[in-house]
Structure formats: structure tokens, C-alpha cells
XYZ file of C-alpha atoms in Angstrom:
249
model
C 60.186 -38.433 20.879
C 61.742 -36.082 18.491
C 59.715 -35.152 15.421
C 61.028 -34.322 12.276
C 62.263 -30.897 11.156
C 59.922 -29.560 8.851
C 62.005 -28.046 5.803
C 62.117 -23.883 5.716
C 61.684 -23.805 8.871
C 65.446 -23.360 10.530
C 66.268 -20.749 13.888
C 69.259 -19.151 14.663
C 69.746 -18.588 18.665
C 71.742 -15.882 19.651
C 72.737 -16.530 23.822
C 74.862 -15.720 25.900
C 74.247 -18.951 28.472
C 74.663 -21.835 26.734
C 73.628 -24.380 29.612
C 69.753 -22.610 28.688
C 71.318 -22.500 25.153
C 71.396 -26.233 25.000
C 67.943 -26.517 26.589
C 66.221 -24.090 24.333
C 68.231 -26.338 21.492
C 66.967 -29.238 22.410
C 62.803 -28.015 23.107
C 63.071 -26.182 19.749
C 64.123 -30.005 18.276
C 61.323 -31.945 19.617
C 59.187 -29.183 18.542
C 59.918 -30.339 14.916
C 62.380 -27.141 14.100
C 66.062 -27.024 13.208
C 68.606 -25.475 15.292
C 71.330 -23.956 12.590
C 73.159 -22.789 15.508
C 73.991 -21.174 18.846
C 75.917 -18.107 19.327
C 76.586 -16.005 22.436
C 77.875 -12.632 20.853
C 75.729 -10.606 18.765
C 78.617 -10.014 16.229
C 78.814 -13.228 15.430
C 75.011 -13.948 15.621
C 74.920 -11.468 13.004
C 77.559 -12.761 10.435
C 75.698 -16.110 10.802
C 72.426 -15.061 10.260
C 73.962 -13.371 7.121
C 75.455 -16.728 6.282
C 72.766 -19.247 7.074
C 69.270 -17.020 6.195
C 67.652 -18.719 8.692
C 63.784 -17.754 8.831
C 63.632 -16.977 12.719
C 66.128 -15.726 15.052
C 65.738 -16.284 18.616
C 67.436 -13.509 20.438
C 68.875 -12.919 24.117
C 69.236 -9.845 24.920
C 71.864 -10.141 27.787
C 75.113 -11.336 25.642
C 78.742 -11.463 25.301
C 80.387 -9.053 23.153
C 79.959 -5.319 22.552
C 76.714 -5.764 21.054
C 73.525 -5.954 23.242
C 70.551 -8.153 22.003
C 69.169 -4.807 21.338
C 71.912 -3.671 18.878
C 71.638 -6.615 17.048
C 67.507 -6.329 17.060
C 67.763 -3.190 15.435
C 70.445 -4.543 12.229
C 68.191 -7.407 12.014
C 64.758 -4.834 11.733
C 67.268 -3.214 8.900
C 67.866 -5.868 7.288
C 64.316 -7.368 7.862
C 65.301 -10.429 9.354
C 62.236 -12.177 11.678
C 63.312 -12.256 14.996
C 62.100 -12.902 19.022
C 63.161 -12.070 22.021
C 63.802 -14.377 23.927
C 65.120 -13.143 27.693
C 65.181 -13.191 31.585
C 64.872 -9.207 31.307
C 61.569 -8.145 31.966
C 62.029 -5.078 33.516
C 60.226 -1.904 32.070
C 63.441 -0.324 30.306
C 64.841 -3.189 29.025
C 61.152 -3.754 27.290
C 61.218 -0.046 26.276
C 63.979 -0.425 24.680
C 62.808 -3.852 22.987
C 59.813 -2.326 21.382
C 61.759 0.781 19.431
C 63.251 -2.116 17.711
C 60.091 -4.109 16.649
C 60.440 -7.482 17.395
C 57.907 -10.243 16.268
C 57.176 -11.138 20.280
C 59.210 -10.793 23.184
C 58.779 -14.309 25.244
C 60.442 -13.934 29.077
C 62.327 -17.225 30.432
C 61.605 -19.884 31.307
C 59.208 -20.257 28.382
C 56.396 -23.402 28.363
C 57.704 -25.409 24.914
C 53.221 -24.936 23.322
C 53.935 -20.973 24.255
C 57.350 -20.697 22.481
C 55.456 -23.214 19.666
C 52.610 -21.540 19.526
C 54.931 -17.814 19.178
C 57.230 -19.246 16.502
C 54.029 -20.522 14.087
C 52.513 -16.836 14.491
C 56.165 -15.430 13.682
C 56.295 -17.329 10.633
C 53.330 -17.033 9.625
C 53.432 -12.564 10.157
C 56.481 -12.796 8.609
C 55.102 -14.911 5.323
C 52.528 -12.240 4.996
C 55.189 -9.508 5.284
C 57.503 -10.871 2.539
C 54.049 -10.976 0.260
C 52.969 -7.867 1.019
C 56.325 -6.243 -0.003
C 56.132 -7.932 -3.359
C 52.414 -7.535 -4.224
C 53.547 -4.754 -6.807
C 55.965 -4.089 -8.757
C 58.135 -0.563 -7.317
C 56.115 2.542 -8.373
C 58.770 4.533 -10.014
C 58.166 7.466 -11.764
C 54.551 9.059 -11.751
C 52.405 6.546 -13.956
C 49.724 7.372 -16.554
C 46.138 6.743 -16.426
C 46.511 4.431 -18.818
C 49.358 2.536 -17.301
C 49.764 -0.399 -14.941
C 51.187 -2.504 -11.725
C 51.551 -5.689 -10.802
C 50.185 -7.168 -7.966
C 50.242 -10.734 -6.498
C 47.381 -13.083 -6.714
C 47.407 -16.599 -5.782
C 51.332 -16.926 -5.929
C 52.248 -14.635 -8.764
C 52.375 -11.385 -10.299
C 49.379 -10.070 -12.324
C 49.194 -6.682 -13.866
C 46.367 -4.469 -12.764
C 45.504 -1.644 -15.120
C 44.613 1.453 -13.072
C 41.754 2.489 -14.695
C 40.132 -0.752 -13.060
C 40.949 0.848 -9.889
C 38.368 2.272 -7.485
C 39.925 3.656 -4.783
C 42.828 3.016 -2.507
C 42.779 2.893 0.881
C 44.945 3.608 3.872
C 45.989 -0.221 5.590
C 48.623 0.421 8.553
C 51.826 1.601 6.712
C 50.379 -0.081 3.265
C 48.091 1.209 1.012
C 44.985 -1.532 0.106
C 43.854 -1.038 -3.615
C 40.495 -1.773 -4.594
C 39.074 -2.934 -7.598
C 35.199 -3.734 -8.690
C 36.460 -7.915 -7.933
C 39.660 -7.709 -5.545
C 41.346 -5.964 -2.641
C 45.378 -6.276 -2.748
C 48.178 -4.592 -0.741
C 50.875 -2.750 -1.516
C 53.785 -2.217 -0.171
C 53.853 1.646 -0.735
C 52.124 4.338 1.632
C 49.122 5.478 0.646
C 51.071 9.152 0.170
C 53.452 7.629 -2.275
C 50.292 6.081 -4.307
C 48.887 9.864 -4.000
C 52.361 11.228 -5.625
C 53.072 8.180 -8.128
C 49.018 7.393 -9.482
C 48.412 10.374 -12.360
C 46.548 13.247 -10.933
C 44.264 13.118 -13.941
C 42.346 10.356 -12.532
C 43.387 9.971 -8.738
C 42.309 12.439 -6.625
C 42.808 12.290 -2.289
C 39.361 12.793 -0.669
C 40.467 11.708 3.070
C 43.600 11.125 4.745
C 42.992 7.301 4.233
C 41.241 7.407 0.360
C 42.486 8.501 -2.746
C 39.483 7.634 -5.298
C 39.366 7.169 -8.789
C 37.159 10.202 -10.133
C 35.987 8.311 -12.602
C 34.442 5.856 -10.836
C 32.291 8.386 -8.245
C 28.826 7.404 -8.487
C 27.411 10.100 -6.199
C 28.238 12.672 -3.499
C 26.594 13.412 -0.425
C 27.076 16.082 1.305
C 30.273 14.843 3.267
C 31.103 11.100 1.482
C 30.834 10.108 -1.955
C 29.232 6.916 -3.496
C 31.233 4.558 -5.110
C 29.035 1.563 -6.175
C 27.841 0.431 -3.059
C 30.794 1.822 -0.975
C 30.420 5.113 1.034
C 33.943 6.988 1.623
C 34.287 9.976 3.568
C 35.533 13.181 2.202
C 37.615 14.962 4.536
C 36.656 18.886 5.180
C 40.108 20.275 3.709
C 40.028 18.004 0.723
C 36.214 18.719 -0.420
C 36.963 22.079 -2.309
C 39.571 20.298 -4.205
C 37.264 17.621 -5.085
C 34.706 19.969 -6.184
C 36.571 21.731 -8.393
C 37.322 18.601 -10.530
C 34.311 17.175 -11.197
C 31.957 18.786 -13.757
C 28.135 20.157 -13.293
C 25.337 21.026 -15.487
């Protein structure tokens, strides 16, 4: 029995055999999804992802055409497109190659219909907190000021934070987590642009992965400083710095 296609949630394949093709079609159907279409060269695979913004592209990587799976993997990385492999290849170069271009999973045919289920969920949901992540604040242009502000997302929209409620910031990954006496929230900027872009009047870095408010330092030890009841480390080439900028009787 085919289930119903749940809206937003609509796949592009992109293969070369269309006998499989049809197959995958069909599974991905009575798996409640919706099939926008089948393509077997990456060119066009490409100009119809452009066209139909699916939210998942399942992608061969054998395929007609000049372009490999693998070319197209990397346009669709550029242009941030979700995407799986989906392929008979499993040899060690071919997944090599796979990985440079950072696919969401890489599933190896013939796939069980609850493991390509279970993949596409996880996809989506990665994905959903990707997109959020990249617009949980507003772009940090120019350097701010210690009185200024950003906007983060909370619950579904933007809310401004003002810096001076900020504690410290913390390295997350290729994000930078901000944290605040009530909240944690992520931003989509390194934790080196927040070191260039927060005012250096108030922001200081302690530790490759913390840049602290100096207002809000409770205490130092002799190699971490207290914030509240949060220990941080301070990193041996960064503690003379820190030293210098805070004041002593």
C-alpha cells in the first residue's frame, strides 16, 4: 500500500540505470516521499535540481554524461544542496573520492527500503538543523561595538542579543556557540571571525576554542578563569595577553 507523500519532502534521483531507477522510484513512493524526477546525466540532474529545489537528492555516482556523480556532488556541496549517495561503487577510491565532497551518507546498492528510510529522515533532519544554524544571526559585518547587537534565532525567529549579555563564545565544529547567563545559540560564523568582528574592548580570546567577555570574569586560577559557575581554560600563549587587560590593586 502506498502512503501518502508528506508535503516538503520531494527527491530528485540522479541515475544512470533506470530499470534500478524505476525501482528506487517506486520504494521511495511507498515510503511516503515524492519522486520529482529521474535523470541519468549529471548535467541535467543539475539544471533540475536548480529548477525543482527539491530537499534531497539521491545521487549515482556511475552516470551518463561528462559529469561523474562526483562532479555533480561537489556543485551541489557549493550550492548547499542535501544530497546521498546512492551507488554500486564501494571500492576504496571511489569512497575517497566521495568523502572530499561531503555527502549527507553514502548508502551502497541494493539498499533495504527501513535503511534508505531511516538515512533520508536523518538527512532531513541534519540538513533542517544546517539551514537554522546558518540563519541564527544576522551576517557580522563590520567590527561591532560593545554596545551593539545580533540577532539570533529562538523558537522560529530572529531575536536580537545585545553583546554585553554575552559570556563567552565557544568553539562548536566550524560554528561558534554563544553563551549567555539563560541561552546557548549557534552561529554560523567561526569562532575567529567572532574574535575579529566582537569589539576588542570587551572580547578578549583566552583559548583556541573561548573568547570571553572580560567583563563577566569572576575569578582566575592559575590556568582557567571563573565565569559564574563555568571554568574555561586559558591557553599558555594567550595568558599574558589576558593579564595585561584586567586591572589589580
Amino acid at each position: 500500500t502506498h502512503t501518502q507523500p508528506r508535503p516538503g519532502i520531494k527527491i530528485v534521483r540522479v541515475e544512470y540505470d533506470w530499470i534500478i531507477a524505476k525501482e528506487i522510484a517506486y520504494t521511495l513512493q511507498d515510503l511516503g516521499f515524492e519522486v520529482l524526477g529521474t535523470y541519468d546525466t549529471g548535467e541535467e540532474g543539475l539544471q533540475q535540481v536548480a529548477r525543482l529545489q527539491p530537499d534531497l537528492v539521491l545521487l549515482d555516482i556511475d552516470l551518463a554524461g561528462e559529469f561523474s556523480g562526483i562532479d555533480v556532488g561537489r556543485r551541489l556541496k557549493e550550492t548547499k544542496e542535501p544530497f546521498i549517495f546512492l551507488t554500486a561503487l564501494a571500492d576504496s577510491h571511489t569512497i575517497k573520492q566521495a568523502k572530499l565532497v561531503e555527502p549527507y551518507a553514502y548508502l551502497v546498492k541494493p539498499v533495504a527500503p527501513e535503511t534508505l528510510y531511516s538515512t533520508i529522515e536523518i538527512t532531513l533532519h541534519n540538513a533542517s538543523a544546517h539551514r537554522q544554524s546558518e540563519a541564527a544571526v544576522a551576517a557580522i559585518g563590520e567590527r561591532l561595538t560593545a554596545d551593539g547587537s545580533l540577532f539570533v534565532k529562538v523558537k522560529g525567529r530572529l531575536e536580537k542579543l545585545q553583546l554585553k549579555d554575552i559570556r563567552w563564545v565557544e568553539a562548536s565544529d566550524i560554528y561558534a556557540l554563544v553563551c549567555t547567563d539563560k541561552d546557548k545559540h549557534l552561529l554560523s560564523a567561526s569562532l575567529k571571525t567572532v574574535e575579529e568582528k566582537f569589539p576588542d574592548s570587551t572580547f578578549l580570546r583566552v583559548h583556541r576554542s573561548y573568547v570571553v567577555n572580560l567583563g563577566k570574569i569572576d575569578a582566575i586560577e592559575e590556568d582557567s578563569l571563573i565565569i559564574g559557575d563555568v571554568s574555561i581554560p586559558i591557553g599558555k600563549t594567550y595568558r599574558e595577553r589576558l593579564m595585561s587587560r584586567l586591572s589589580f590593586l
